[in-house]
Each structure stands twice: as structure tokens, then as C-alpha cells.
mmCIF file of C-alpha atoms in Angstrom:
data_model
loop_
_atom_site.group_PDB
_atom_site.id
_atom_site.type_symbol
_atom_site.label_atom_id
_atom_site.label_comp_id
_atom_site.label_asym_id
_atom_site.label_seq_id
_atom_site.Cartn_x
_atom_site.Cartn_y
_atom_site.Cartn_z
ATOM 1 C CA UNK A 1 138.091 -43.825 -181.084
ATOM 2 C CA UNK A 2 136.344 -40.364 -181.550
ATOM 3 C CA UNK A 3 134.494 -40.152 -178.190
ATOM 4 C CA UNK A 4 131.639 -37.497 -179.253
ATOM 5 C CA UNK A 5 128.167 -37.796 -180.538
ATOM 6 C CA UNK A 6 127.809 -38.638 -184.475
ATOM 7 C CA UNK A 7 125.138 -37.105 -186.201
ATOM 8 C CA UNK A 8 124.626 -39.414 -189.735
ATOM 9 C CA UNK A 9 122.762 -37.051 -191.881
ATOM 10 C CA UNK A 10 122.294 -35.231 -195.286
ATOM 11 C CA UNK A 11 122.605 -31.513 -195.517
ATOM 12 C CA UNK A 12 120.030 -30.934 -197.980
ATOM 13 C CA UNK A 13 117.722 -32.538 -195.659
ATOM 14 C CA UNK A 14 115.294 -30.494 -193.277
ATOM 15 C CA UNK A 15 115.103 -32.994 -191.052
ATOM 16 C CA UNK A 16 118.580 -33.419 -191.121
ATOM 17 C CA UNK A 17 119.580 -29.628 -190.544
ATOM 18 C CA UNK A 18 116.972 -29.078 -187.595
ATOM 19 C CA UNK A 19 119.760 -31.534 -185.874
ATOM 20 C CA UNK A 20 122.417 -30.041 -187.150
ATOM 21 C CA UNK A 21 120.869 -26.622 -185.694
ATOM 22 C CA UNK A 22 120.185 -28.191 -182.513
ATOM 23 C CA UNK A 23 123.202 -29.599 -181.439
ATOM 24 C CA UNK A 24 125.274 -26.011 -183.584
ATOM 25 C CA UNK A 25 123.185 -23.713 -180.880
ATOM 26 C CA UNK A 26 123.339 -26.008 -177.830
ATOM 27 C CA UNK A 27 126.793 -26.821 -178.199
ATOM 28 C CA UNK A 28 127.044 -30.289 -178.448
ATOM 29 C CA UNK A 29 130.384 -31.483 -179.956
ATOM 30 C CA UNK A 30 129.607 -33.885 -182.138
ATOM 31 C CA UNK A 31 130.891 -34.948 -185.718
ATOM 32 C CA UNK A 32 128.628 -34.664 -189.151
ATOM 33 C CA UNK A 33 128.724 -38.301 -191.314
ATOM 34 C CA UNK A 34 127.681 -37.595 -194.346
ATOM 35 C CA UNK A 35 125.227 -39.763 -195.952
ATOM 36 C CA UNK A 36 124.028 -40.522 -199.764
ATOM 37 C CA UNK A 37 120.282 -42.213 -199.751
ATOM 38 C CA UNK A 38 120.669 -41.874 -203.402
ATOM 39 C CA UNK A 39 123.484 -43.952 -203.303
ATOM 40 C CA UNK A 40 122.314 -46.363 -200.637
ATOM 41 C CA UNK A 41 123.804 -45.499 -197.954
ATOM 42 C CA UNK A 42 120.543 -45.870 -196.029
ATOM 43 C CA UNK A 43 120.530 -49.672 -196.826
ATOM 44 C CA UNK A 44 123.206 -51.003 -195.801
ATOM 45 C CA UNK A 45 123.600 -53.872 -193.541
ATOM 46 C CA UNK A 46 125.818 -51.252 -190.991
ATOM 47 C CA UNK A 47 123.695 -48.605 -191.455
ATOM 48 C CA UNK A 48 120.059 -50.635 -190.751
ATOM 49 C CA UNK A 49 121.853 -52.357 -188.357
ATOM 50 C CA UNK A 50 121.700 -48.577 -186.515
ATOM 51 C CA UNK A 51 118.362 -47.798 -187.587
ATOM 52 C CA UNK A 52 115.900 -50.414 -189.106
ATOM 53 C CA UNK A 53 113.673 -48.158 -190.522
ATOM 54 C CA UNK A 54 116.880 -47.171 -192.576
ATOM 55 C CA UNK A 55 116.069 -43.121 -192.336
ATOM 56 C CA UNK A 56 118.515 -40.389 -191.497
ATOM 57 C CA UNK A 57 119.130 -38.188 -189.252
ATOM 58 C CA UNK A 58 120.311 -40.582 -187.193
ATOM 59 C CA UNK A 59 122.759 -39.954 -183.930
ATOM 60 C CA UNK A 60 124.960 -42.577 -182.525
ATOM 61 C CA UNK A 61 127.027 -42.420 -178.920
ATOM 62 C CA UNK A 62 130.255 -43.835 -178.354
ATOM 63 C CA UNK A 63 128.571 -45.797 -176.012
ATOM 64 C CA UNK A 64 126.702 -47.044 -178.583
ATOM 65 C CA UNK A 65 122.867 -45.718 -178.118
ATOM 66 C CA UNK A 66 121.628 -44.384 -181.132
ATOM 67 C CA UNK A 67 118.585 -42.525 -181.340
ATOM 68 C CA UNK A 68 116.246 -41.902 -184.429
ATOM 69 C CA UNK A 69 113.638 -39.307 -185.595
ATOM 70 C CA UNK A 70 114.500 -36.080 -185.984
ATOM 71 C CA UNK A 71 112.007 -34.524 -183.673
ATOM 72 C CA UNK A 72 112.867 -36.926 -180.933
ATOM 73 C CA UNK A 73 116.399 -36.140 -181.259
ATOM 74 C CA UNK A 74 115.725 -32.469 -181.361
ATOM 75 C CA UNK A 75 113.793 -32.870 -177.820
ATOM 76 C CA UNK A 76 116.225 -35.156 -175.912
ATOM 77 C CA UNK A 77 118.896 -32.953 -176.928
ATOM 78 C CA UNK A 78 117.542 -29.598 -175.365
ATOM 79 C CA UNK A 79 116.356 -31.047 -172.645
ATOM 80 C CA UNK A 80 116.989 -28.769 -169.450
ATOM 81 C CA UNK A 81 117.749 -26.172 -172.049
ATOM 82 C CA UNK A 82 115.444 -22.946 -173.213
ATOM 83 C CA UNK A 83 114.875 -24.745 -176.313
ATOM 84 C CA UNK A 84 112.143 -26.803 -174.059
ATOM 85 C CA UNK A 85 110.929 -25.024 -171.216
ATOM 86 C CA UNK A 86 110.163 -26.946 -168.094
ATOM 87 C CA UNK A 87 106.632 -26.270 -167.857
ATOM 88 C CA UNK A 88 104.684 -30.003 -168.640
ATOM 89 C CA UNK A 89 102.022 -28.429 -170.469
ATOM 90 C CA UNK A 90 103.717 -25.527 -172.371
ATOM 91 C CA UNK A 91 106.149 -28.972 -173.521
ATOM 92 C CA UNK A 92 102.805 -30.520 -174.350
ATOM 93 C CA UNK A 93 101.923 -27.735 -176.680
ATOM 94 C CA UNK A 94 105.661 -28.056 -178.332
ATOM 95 C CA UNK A 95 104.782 -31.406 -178.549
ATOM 96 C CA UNK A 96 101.820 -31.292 -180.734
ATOM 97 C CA UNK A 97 103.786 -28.980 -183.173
ATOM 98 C CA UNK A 98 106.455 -31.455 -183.559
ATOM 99 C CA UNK A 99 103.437 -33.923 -184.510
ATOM 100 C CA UNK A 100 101.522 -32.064 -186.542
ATOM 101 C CA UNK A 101 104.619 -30.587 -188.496
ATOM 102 C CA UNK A 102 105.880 -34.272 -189.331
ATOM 103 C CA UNK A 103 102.056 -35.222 -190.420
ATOM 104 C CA UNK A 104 100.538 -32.068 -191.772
ATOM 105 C CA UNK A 105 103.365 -29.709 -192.964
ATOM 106 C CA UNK A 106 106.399 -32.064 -193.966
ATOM 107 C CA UNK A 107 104.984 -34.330 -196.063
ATOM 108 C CA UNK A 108 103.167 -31.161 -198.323
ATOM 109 C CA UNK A 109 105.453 -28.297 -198.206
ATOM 110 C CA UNK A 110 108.928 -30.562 -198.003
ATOM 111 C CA UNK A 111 107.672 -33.037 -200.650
ATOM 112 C CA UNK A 112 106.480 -30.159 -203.201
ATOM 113 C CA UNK A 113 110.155 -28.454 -202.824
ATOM 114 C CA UNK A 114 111.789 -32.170 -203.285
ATOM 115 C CA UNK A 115 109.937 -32.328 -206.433
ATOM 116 C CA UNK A 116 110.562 -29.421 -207.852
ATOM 117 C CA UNK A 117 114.512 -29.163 -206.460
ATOM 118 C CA UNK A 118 115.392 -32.562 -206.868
ATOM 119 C CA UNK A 119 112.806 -34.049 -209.169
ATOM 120 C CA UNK A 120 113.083 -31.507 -211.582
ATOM 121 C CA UNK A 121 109.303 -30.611 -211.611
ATOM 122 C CA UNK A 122 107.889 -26.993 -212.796
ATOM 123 C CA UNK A 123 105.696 -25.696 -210.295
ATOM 124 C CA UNK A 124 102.532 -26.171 -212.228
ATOM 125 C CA UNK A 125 103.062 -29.315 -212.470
ATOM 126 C CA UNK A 126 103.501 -30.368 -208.531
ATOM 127 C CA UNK A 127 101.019 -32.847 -206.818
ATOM 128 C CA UNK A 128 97.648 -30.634 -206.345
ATOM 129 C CA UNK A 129 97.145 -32.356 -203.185
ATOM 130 C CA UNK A 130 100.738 -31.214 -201.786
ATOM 131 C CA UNK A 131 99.647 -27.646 -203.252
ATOM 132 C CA UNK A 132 96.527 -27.988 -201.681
ATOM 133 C CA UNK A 133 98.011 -29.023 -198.170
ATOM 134 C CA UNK A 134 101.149 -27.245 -198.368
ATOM 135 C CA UNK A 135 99.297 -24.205 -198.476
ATOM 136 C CA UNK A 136 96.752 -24.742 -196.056
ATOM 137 C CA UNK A 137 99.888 -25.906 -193.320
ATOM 138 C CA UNK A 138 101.342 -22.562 -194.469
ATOM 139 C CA UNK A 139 97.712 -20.717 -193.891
ATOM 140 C CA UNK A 140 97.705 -21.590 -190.071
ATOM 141 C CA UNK A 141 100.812 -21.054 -188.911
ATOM 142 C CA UNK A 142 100.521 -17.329 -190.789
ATOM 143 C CA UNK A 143 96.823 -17.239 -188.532
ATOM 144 C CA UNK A 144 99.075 -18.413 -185.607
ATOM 145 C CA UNK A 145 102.265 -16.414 -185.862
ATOM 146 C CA UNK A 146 99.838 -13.250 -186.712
ATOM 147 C CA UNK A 147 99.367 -12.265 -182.852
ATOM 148 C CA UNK A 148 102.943 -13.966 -181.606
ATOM 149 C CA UNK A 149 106.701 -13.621 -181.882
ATOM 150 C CA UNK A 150 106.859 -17.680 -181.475
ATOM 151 C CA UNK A 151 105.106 -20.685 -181.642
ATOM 152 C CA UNK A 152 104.253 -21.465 -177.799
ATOM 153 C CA UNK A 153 105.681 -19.613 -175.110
ATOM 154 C CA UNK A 154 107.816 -16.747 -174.487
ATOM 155 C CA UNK A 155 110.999 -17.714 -176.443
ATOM 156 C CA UNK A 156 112.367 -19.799 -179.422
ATOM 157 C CA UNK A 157 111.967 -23.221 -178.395
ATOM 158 C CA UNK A 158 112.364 -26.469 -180.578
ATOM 159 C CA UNK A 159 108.699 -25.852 -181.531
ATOM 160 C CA UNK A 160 110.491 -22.783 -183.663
ATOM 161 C CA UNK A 161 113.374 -24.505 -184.941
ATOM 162 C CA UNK A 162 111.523 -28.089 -186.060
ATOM 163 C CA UNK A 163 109.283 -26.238 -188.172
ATOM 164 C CA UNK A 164 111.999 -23.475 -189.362
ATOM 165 C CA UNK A 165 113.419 -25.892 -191.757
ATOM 166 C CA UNK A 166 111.394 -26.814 -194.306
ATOM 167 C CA UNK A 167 109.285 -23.496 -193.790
ATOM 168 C CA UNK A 168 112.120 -21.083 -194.951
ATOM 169 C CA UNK A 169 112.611 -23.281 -197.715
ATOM 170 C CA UNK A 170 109.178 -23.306 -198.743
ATOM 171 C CA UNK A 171 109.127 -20.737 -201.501
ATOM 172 C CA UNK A 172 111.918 -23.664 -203.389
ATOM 173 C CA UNK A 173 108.450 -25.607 -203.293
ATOM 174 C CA UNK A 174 106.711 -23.015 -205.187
ATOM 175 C CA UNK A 175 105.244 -21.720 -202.186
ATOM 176 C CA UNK A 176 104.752 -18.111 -201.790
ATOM 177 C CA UNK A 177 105.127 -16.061 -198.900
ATOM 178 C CA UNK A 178 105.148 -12.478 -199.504
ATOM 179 C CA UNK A 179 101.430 -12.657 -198.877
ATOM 180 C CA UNK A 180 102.306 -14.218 -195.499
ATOM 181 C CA UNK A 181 104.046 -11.403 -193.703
ATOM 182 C CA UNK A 182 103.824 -12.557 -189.967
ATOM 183 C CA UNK A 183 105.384 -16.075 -191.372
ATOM 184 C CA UNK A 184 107.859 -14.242 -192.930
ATOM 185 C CA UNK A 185 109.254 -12.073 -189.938
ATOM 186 C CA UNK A 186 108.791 -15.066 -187.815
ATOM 187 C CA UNK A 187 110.976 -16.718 -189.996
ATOM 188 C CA UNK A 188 113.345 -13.565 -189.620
ATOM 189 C CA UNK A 189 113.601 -14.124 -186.054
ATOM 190 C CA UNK A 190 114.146 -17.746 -186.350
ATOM 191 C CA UNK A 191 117.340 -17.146 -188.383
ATOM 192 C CA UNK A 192 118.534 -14.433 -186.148
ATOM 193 C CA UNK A 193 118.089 -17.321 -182.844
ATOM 194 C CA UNK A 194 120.585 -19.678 -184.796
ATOM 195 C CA UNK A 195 122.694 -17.440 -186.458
ATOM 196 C CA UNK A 196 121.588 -18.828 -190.070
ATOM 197 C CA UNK A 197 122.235 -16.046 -192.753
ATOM 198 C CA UNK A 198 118.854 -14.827 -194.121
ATOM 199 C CA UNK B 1 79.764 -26.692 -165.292
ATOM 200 C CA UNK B 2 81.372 -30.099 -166.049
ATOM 201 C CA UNK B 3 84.516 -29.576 -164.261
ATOM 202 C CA UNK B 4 86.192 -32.531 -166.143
ATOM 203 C CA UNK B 5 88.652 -33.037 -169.066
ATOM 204 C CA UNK B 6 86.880 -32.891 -172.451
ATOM 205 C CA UNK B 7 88.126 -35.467 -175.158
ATOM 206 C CA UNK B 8 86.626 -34.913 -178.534
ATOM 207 C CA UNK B 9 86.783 -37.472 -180.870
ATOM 208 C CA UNK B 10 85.718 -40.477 -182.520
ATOM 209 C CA UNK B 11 86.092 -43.809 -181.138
ATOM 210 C CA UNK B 12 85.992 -45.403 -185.279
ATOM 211 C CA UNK B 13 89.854 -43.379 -185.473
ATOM 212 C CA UNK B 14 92.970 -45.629 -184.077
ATOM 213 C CA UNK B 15 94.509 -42.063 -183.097
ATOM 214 C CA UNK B 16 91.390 -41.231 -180.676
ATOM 215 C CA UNK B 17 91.237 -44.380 -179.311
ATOM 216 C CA UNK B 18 94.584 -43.791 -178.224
ATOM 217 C CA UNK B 19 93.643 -41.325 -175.976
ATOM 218 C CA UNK B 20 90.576 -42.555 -174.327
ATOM 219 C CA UNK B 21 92.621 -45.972 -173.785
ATOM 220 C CA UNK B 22 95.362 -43.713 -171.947
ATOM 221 C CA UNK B 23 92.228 -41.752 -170.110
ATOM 222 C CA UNK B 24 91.137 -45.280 -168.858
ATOM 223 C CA UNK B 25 93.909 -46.807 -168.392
ATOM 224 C CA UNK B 26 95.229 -43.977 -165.984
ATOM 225 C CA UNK B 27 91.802 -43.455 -164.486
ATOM 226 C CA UNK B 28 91.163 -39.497 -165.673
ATOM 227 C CA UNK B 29 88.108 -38.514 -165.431
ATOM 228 C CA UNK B 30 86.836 -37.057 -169.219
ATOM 229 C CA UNK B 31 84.157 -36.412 -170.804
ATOM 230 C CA UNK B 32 83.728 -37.952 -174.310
ATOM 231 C CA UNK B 33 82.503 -35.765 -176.807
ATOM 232 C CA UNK B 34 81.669 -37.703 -180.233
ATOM 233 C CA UNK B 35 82.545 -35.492 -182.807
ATOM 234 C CA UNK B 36 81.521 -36.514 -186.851
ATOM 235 C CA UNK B 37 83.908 -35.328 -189.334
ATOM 236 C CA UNK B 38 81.448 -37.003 -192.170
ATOM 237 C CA UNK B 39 79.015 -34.509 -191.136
ATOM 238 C CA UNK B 40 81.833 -31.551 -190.764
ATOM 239 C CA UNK B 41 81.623 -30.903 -187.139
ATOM 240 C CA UNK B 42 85.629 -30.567 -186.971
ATOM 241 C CA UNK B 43 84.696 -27.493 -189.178
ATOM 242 C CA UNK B 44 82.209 -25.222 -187.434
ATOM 243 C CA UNK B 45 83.853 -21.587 -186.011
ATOM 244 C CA UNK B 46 83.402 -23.081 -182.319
ATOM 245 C CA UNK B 47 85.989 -26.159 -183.258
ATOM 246 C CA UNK B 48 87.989 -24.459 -185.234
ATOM 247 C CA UNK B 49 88.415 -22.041 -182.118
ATOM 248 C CA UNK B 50 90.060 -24.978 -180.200
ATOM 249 C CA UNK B 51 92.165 -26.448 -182.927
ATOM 250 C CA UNK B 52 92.839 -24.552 -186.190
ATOM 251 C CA UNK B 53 93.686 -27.631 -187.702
ATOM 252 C CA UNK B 54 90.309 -29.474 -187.634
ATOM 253 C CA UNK B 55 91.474 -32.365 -186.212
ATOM 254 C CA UNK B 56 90.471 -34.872 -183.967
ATOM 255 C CA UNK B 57 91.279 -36.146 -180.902
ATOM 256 C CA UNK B 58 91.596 -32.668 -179.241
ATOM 257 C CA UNK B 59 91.597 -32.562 -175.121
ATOM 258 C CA UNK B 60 90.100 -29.119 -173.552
ATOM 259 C CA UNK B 61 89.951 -28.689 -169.734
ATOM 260 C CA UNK B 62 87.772 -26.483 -167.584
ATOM 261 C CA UNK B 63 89.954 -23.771 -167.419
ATOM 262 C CA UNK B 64 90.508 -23.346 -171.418
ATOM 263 C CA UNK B 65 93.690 -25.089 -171.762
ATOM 264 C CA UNK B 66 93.006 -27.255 -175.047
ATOM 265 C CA UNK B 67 95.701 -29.649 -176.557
ATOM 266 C CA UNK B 68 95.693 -31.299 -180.392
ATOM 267 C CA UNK B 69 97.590 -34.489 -181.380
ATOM 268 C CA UNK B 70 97.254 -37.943 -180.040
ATOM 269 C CA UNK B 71 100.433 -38.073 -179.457
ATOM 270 C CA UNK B 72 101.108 -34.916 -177.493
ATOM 271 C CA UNK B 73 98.209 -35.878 -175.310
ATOM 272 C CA UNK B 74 99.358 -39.362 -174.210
ATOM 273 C CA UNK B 75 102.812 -38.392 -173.533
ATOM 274 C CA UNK B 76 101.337 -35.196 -171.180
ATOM 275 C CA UNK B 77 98.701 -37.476 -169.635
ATOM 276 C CA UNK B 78 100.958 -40.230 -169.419
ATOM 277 C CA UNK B 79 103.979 -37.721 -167.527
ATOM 278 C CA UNK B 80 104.760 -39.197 -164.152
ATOM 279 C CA UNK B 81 103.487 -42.626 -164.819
ATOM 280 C CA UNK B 82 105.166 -45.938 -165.456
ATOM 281 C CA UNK B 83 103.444 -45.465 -168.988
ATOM 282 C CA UNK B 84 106.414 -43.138 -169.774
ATOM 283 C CA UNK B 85 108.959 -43.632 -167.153
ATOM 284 C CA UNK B 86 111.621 -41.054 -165.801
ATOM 285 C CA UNK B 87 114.876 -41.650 -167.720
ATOM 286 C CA UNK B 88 115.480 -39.092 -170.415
ATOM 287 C CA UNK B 89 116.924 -41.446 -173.121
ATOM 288 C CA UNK B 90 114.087 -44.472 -172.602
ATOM 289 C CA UNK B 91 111.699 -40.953 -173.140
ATOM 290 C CA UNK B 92 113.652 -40.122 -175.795
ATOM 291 C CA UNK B 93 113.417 -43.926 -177.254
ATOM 292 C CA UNK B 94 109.751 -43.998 -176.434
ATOM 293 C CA UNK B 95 109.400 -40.521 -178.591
ATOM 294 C CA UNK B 96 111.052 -41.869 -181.764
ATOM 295 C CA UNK B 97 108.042 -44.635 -182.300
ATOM 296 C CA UNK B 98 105.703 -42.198 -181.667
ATOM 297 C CA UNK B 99 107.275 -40.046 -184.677
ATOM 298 C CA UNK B 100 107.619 -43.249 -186.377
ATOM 299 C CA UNK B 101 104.326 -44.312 -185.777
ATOM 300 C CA UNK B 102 102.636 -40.742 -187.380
ATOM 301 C CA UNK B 103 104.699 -40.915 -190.060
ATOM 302 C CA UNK B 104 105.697 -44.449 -191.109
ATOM 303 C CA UNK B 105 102.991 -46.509 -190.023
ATOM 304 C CA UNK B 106 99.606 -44.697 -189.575
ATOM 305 C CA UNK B 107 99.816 -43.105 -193.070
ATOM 306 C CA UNK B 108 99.765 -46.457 -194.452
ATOM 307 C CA UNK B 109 98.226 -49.181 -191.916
ATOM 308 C CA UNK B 110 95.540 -47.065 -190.987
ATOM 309 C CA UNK B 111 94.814 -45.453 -194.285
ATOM 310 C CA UNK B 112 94.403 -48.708 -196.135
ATOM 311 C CA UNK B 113 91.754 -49.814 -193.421
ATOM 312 C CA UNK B 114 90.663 -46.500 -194.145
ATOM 313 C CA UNK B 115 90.146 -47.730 -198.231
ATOM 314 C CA UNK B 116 88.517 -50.964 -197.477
ATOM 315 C CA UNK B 117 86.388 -50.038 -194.134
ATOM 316 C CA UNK B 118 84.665 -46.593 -195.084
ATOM 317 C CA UNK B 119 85.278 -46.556 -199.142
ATOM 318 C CA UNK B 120 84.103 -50.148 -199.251
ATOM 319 C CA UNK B 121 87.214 -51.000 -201.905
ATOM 320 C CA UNK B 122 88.027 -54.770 -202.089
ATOM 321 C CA UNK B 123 91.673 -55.842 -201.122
ATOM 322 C CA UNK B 124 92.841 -56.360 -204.560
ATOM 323 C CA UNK B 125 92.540 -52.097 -204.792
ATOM 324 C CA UNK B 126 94.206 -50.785 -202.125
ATOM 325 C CA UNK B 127 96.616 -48.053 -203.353
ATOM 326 C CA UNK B 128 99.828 -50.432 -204.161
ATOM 327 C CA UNK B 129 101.925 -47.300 -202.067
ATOM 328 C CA UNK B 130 100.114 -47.986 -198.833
ATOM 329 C CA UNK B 131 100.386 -51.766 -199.128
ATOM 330 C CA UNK B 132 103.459 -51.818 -199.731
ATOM 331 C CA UNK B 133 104.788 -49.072 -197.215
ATOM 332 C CA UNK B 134 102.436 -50.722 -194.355
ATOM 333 C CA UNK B 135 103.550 -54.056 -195.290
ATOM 334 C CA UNK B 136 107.025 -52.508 -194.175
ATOM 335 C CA UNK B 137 106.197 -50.948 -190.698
ATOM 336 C CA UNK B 138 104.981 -54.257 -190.083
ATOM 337 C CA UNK B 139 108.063 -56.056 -190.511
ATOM 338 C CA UNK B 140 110.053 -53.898 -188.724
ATOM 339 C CA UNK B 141 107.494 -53.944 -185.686
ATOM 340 C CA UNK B 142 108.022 -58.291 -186.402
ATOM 341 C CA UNK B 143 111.411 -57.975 -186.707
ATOM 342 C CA UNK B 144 111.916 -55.524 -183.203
ATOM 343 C CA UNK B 145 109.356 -57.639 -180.917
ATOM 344 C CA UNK B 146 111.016 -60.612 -182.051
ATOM 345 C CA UNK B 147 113.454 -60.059 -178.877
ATOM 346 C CA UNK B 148 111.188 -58.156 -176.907
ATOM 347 C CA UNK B 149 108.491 -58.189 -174.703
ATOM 348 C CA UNK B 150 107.673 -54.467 -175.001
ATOM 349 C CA UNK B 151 108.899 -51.757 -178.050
ATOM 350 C CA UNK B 152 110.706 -50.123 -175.467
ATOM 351 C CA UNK B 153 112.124 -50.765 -172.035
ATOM 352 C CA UNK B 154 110.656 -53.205 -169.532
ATOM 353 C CA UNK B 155 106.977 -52.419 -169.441
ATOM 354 C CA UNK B 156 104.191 -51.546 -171.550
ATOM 355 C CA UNK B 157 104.385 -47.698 -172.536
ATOM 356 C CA UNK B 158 102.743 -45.345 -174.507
ATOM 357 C CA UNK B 159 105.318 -46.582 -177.914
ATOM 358 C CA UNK B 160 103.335 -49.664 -177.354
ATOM 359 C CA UNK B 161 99.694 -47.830 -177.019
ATOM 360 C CA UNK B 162 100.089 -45.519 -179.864
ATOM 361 C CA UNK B 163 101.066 -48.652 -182.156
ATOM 362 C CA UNK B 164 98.697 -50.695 -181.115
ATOM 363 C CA UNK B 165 95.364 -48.801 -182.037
ATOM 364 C CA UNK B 166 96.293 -49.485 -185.709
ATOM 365 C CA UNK B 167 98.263 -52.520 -185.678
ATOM 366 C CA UNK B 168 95.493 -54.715 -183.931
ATOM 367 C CA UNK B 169 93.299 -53.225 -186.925
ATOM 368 C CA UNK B 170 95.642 -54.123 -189.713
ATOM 369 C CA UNK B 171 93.821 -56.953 -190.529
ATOM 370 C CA UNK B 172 90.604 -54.487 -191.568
ATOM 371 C CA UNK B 173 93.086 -53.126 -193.396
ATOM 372 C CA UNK B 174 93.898 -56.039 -195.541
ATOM 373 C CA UNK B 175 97.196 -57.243 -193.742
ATOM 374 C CA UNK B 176 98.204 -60.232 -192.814
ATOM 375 C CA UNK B 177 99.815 -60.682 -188.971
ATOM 376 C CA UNK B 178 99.225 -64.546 -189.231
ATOM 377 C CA UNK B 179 103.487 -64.702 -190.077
ATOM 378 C CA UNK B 180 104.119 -62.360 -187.560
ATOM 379 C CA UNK B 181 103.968 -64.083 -184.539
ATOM 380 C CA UNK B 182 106.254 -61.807 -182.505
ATOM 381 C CA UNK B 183 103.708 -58.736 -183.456
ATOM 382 C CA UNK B 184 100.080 -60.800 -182.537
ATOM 383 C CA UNK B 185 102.047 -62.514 -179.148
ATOM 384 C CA UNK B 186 102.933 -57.989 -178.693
ATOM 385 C CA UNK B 187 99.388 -57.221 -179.539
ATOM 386 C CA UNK B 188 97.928 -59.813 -177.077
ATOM 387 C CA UNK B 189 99.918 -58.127 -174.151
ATOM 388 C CA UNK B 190 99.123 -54.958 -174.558
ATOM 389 C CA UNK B 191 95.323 -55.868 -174.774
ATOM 390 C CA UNK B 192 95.775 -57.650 -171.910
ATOM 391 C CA UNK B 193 97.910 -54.569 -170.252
ATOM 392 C CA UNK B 194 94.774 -52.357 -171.320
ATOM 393 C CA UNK B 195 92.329 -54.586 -170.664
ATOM 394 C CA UNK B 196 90.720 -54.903 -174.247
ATOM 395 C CA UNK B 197 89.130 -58.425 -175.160
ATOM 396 C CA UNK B 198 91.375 -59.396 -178.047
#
């Protein structure tokens, strides 16, 4: 029996690689399961045994816990860590960017980039309302990020590296950013804090 | 000066409900400011100030602190109560519905209600995507309380406040709990655990 942490996930995934950052920069040992939603691997009796709502990433103990949703992964594991700073309310303001990124940026600037990248789609012929949105999501955190190195607080926290994923990838959406420069140097400094390749 | 808590919302919206039945439930003193997104009051320069995102619920306190997302404001009001208890993995537990909730539920159960209660469409035209989606967080909600008293750990929590402020609306919505026993026996407690007449 392989005693560490499993992360079941897919690395073309956002959601999946903010994990798979997480646990790379913290340190966690843990081993990668690779899994095909195309292929069903989602819906499986064994898998929804796991997880119910049959969505990845997923992360299973040896013990046998297993813990859904990427953002609530991404907090529990850097807990006690710099990635979450102690203070209640600066983790309240963290928080609130984990909720807004899985309401108001995901499902816009990750679903325009899965239809062009894996649907095919040209860019003029994306959803207008995931345009519309997308852009708009994109808009304030430029407005944001335009008088601060980071998100909330001093330092790169999981605030940072929640809504790193999909953002760096926006432009595969059709997004553009050179008009967004304080996006795109936070997004710099976001790379340089994991160690991703720019 | 009103030295209290300010929530702004509207109590028509499941997700600022949420908050004033945390506020009440833990006895905070607030202030409840009705705000009217009809007539674009989540748009003026002043609100806009607060939250960049024009969104409601939004908490500000006397000394300028402001926080946006239900969410984020239950689980900081809710710190250090039995509504989110101490161990780090129940939290962590306890965080995964309320990213499942925001993502998996409310985009469906609460915008169908949405359709019928303020666009006046009949039941027959919901968008077939929310129906079916919503018909889907409600099974798995069945399917979860079936052996449980609580979504999570021994008591009621906030998991079980942020669902509810939809769920016991689904019906406005157009769904159906009467087969889901497990989910009206769930809503029943945690009326009776907030003291709402069901």
C-alpha cells in the first residue's frame, strides 16, 4: 500500500493544476492519478463512490478521507502555511476570492478557452455571454492588481494561486491581455512563486 | 455614527438570506441595508467603492473593513462557533459544499426559481440545462442525507445554512422534494435549528 496522499486529477484542468501547484510548493508527497472524464472515468461506480458529484480534482488519504473541490483542497492544504495567513479576516478576504473566482471568473474565462481548445471553436464564434463576463472578471482584477503586487495581503497566498490558473491561460480563450499590464506582471510574479516557466 | 455591522442586501436572494440567518442566528448586531439591483443600486460609484463586483450580500463595519460573498461572510462570522467547529478536515469538509453549493447547485436551483418567480415563465420553460443540472444537486443532497442527520459532522453548520436558503425554495423553482424525503426531513431541522416556520 502506497501510504501518501493521491491527488485524482487531469492536467489540462485549472482546477486540477491549482492542486497540483499546491501540494508541488508545499511539499506534500503525494502521487498524481490520472483521470479521463472524456472517457468516463468520472462515472464510475469506484470513482463516485469517492466523490458523488463525480468531479475531479479529487484527493484521497490512505486513511481513506477524501476531500473534494478544488478550492477547499487548496485551503486545507496550506493551512498553517504562508499560502493562508493566520489573520481571520485577511483569510476572509482570500475567502471571497476563492468564491467569486469559482462563480464569476471560472465559468467565463475557463469555459471560453475549453471551447475554443477543446471544442474547436474560432474565437468569434465563443458564447457572447462568456465574452461578455470573461472580460469583465478580467477588468477587475486588472482595477485590483493596478495598486498591488497580490491579491490580499502582503504575500502570494492561495488567493494568488486559485485564480493563477485559468488567468494565465486566458489569452487560449481569446482573451487579451496586453491591454492589461498590471494582470500581466501579476501573473509574472505568480509564476516566479511556483517556479512555473513563463 | 451607527457603530454596527452593515449587511447590504436583499432578503428576495437565497445567498443574502444566508447571511442575515447567520447574523441572527449568532446574535450580531447589523444593520440591514435593502439594496435593489432592479433599480441598479449595486451600480452607483459609492457601491461599487465597497465591492467592485456589484454584488450583493456585502458586510461593511464601522471601521471600513467591507467583505463580498455569502460564503466568505458566514464562514468569518461563523469562526469560533459550533456553526463551523475547530477540526481542520470537518472545516475543510464543511468548505467543499460551500464550493459545491456556488457552483453546482445555486446556478441551477436558484436560477430556475429565478425563471419562474421574477420572469413569470411557466414550468414547462425553464431552460432544460438548469432543470436538469438542479434536478442533480438534488439527488445527491437525497442521496447524502439519506444517512445523515446533518451534511457534515454532528450538528447543524454553515454546509447546512448555505444549502438550505435555496433548497427550501426549490419548489418556487419548479422542483419536486415530495420523493426526497431524506432532503424535506434535512430541511425541517435546519428550520427548526434556525428557527424559521417551515
Amino acid at each position: 500500500m502506497n501510504a501518501q496522499m493521491r491527488i485524482y486529477g487531469d492536467l489540462r484542468s485549472g482546477n486540477c493544476l491549482k492542486v497540483k501547484y499546491a501540494a508541488d510548493l508545499l511539499g506534500v508527497p503525494h502521487e498524481w492519478i490520472a483521470v479521463d472524464i472524456a472517457a468516463g472515468e468520472t462515472r464510475t461506480p469506484s470513482f463516485l463512490a469517492m466523490n458523488p458529484a463525480g468531479q475531479i480534482p479529487l484527493v484521497a488519504w490512505p486513511d481513506g478521507r477524501v476531500l473534494a473541490q478544488s478550492n477547499a483542497i487548496l485551503r486545507y492544504l496550506a493551512r498553517g502555511t504562508t499560502l493562508l495567513p493566520a489573520d481571520p479576516f485577511l483569510q476572509a478576504k482570500i475567502d471571497a476570492w476563492l468564491f467569486w473566482a469559482q462563480y464569476s471568473h471560472e465559468p467565463y474565462v475557463a469555459v471560453a478557452r475549453f471551447e475554443m481548445v477543446y471544442l474547436g471553436k474560432p474565437k468569434a464564434e465563443r458564447d457572447p455571454r462568456l465574452v461578455t463576463r470573461g472580460e469583465a472578471a478580467l477588468d477587475l482584477m486588472e482595477a485590483h492588481l493596478a495598486s498591488r503586487l497580490w491579491l490580499e495581503g502582503g504575500g502570494f497566498t492561495i488567493a494568488d494561486l486559485a485564480l493563477l490558473a485559468y488567468t494565465r491561460l486566458a489569452p487560449e480563450g481569446g482573451f487579451d491581455l496586453s491591454p492589461r499590464p498590471a494582470l500581466r506582471a501579476w501573473i509574472a510574479r505568480c509564476e516566479q512563486a511556483i517556479g512555473l516557466e513563463s
